[in-house]
Coordinates of C-alpha atoms in Angstrom, one line a residue:
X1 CA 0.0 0.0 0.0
X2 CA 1.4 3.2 -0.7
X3 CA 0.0 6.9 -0.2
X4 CA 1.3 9.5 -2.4
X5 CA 2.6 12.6 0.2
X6 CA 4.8 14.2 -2.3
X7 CA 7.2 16.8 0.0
X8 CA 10.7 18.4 -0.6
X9 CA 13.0 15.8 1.1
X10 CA 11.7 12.5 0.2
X11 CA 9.9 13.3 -2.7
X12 CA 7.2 11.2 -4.1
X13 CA 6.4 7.4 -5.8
X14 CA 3.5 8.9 -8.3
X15 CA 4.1 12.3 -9.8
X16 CA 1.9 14.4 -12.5
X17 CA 3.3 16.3 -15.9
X18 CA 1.7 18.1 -17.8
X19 CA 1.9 17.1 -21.8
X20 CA 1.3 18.7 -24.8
X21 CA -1.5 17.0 -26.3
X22 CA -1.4 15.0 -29.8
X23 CA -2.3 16.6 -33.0
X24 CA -3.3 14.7 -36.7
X25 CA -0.5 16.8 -37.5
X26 CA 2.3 15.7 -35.0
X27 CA 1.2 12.1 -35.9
X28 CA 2.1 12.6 -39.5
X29 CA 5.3 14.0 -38.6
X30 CA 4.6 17.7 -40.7
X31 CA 1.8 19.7 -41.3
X32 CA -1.2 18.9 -44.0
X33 CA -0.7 21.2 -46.9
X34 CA -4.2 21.7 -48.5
X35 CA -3.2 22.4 -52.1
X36 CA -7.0 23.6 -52.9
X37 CA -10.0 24.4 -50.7
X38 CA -13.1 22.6 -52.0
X39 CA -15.9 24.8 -53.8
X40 CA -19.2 25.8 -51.2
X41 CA -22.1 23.9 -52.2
X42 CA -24.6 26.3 -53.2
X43 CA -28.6 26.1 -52.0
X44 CA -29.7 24.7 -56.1
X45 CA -28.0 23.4 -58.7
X46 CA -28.8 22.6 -61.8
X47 CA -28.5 19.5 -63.1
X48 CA -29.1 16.9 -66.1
X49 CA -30.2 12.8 -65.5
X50 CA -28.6 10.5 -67.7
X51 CA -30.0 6.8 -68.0
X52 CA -27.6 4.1 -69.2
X53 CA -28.8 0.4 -70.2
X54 CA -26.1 -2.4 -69.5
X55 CA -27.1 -5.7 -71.3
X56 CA -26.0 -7.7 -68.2
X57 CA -28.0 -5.8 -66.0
X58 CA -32.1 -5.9 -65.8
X59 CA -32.0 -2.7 -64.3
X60 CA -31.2 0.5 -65.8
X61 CA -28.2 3.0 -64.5
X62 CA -29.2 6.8 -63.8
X63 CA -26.5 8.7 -63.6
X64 CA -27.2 12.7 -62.6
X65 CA -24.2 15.3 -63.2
X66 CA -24.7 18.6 -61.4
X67 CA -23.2 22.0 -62.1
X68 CA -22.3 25.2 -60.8
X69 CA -21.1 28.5 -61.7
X70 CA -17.8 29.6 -60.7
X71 CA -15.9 33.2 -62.5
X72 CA -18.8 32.6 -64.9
X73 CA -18.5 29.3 -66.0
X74 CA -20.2 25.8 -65.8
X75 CA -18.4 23.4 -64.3
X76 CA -19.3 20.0 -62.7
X77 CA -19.7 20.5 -58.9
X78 CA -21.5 16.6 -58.2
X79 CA -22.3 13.5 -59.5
X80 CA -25.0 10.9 -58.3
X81 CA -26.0 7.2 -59.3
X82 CA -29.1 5.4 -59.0
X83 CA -30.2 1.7 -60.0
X84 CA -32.8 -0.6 -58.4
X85 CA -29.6 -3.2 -58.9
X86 CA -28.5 -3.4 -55.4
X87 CA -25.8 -5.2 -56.8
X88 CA -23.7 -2.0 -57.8
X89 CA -25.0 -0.1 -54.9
X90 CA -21.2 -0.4 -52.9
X91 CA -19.4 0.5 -55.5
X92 CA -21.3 3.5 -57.2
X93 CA -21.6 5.0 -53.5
X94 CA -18.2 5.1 -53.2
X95 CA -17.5 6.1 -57.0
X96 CA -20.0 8.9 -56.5
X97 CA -18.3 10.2 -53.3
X98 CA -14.9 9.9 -55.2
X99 CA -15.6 12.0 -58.2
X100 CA -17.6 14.5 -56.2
X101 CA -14.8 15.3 -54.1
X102 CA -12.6 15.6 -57.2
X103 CA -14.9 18.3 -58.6
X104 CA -15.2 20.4 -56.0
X105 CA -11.4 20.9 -56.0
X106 CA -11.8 22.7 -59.0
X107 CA -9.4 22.9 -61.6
X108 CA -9.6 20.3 -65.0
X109 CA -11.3 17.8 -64.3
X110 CA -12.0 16.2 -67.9
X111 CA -9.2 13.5 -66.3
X112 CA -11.7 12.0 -64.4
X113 CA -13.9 10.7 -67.8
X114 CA -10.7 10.0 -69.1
X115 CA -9.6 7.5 -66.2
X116 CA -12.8 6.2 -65.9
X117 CA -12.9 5.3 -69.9
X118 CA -9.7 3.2 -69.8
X119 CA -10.8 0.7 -67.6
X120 CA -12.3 -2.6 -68.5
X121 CA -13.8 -5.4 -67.4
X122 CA -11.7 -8.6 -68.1
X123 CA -15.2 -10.8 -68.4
X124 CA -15.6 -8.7 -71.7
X125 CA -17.3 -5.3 -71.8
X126 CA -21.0 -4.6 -74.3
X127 CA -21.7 -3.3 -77.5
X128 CA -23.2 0.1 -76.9
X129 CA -25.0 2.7 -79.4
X130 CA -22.8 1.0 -82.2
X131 CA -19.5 1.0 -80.5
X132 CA -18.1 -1.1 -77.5
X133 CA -17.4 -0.4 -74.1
X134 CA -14.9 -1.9 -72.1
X135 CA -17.1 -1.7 -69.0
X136 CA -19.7 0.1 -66.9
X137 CA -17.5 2.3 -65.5
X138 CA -16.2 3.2 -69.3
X139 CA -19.6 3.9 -69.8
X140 CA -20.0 6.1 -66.7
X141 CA -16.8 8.0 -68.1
X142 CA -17.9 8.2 -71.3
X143 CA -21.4 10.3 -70.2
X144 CA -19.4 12.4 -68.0
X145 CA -17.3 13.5 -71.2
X146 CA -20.7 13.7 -73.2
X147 CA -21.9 16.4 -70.3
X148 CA -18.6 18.4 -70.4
X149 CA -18.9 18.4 -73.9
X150 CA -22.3 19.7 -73.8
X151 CA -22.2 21.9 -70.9
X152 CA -19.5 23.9 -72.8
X153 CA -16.9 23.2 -70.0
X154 CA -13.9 24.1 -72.1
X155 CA -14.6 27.1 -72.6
X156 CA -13.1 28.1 -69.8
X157 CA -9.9 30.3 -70.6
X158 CA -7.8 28.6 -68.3
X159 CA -8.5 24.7 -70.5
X160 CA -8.4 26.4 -73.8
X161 CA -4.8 26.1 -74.0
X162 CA -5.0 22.5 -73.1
X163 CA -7.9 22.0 -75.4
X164 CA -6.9 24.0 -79.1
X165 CA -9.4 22.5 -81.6
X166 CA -11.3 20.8 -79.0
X167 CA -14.7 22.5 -80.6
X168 CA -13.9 21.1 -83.8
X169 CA -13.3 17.7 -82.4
X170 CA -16.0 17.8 -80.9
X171 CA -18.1 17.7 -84.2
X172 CA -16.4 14.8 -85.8
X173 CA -17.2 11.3 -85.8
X174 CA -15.3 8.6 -83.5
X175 CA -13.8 7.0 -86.7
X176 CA -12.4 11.1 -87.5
X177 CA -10.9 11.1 -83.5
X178 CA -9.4 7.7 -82.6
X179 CA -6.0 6.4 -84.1
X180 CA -6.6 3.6 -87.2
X181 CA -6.0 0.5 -84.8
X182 CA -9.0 1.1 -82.4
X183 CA -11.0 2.2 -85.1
X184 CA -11.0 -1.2 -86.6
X185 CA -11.4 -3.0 -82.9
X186 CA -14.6 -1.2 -82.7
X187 CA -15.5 -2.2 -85.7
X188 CA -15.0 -6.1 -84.7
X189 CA -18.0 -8.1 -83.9
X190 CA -18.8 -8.8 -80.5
X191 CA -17.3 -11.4 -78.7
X192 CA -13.7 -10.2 -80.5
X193 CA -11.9 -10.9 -77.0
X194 CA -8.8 -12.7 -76.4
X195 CA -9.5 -16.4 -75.3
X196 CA -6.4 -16.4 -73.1
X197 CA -6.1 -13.1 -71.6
X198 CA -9.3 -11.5 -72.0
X199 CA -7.8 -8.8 -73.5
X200 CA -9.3 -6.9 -76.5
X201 CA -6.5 -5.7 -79.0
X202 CA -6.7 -8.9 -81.3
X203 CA -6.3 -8.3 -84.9
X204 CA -5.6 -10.4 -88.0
X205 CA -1.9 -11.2 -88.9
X206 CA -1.3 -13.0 -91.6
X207 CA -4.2 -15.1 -91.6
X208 CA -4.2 -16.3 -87.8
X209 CA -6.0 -14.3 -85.3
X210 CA -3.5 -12.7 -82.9
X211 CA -3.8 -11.2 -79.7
X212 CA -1.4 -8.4 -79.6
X213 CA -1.3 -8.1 -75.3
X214 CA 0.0 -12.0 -74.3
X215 CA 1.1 -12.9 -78.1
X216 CA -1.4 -15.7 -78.0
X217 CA -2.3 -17.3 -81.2
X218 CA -5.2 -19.6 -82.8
X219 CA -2.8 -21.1 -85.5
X220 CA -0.7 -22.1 -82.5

């Protein structure tokens, strides 16, 4: 048993300090540098609703792109997706809360359609409006560029530079604005996937059709 009488000679067993107490920032080891404050959500925004029809899925996908004003122009603030496919409902949420955050950084964000357009889905993406899609979420990119393109994003002043001749690109047809080789994978009937990898850059060499990501071959 001991009883803490702290005094000058002896001293004490327990005694109390006071500490400084931790920070986020003392944790990391050096402050958080915000490199851009995100844009106040205004009371309304307006908005357009675009609906998108996988063929795997037996619902369809809503997907609702909001803007707002900023220095006079348009620019996506939000995005939302809806589908009675429970199925997708994880990863949209978090897709949603992703790009949103993204937007309300500011700046260009045409990257995020971009990104989103590359990826695809090694099961083998659809045949869309004509041309094929890698994957839902190619197709999610893909209407996000369609309402940048319409909601006259670049014309900001600050993209132009980025973007010389975007307007008249804008007009022309996929075959006019994609390089010869995926022109002609576009144009390949569904199904055109690699059997070994998946992958979808198979073309015809020589008579033998050859898969020009893992080198596989049907003539052996």
């Amino acid at each position: 048993c001991t009883t803490y009488r702290p005094n000058e000679v002896t001293g004490s067993v327990l005694s109390v300090a006071e500490t400084e107490e931790a920070t986020p920032e003392a944790d990391l080891g050096a402050e958080v540098i915000y490199i851009a404050k995100p844009l106040d959500r205004p009371e309304a925004l307006d908005g357009r609703t675009y609906k998108i029809k996988w063929p795997e899925s037996e619902h369809a996908i809503y997907i609702t792109v909001n803007d707002t004003l900023h220095n006079g122009v348009r620019r996506p603030f939000e995005v939302f997706i809806n589908s009675k496919n429970m199925e997708h409902y994880a990863w949209t949420l978090a897709l949603t809360r992703m790009i949103s955050a993204v937007f309300r950084r500011g700046g260009d964000v045409r990257f995020v359609a971009e990104e989103l357009k590359a990826v695809f889905d090694p099961r083998g993406g659809a045949w869309m409006e004509g041309r094929y899609v890698p994957s839902i979420l190619a197709a999610i990119g893909g209407v996000i560029e369609r309402h940048l393109a319409e909601t006259s994003f670049v014309a900001d002043p600050a993209l132009q530079t980025a973007t010389e001749g975007g307007t008249q690109a804008a007009g022309r047809s996929d075959a006019e604005t994609l390089p010869a080789d995926v022109v002609s994978l576009n144009r390949k009937k569904p199904g055109s996937s690699c059997a070994n990898c998946g992958g979808f850059d198979v073309r015809m060499v020589e008579g033998c059709v050859n898969c020009m990501d893992c080198g596989h071959s049907k003539c052996g």
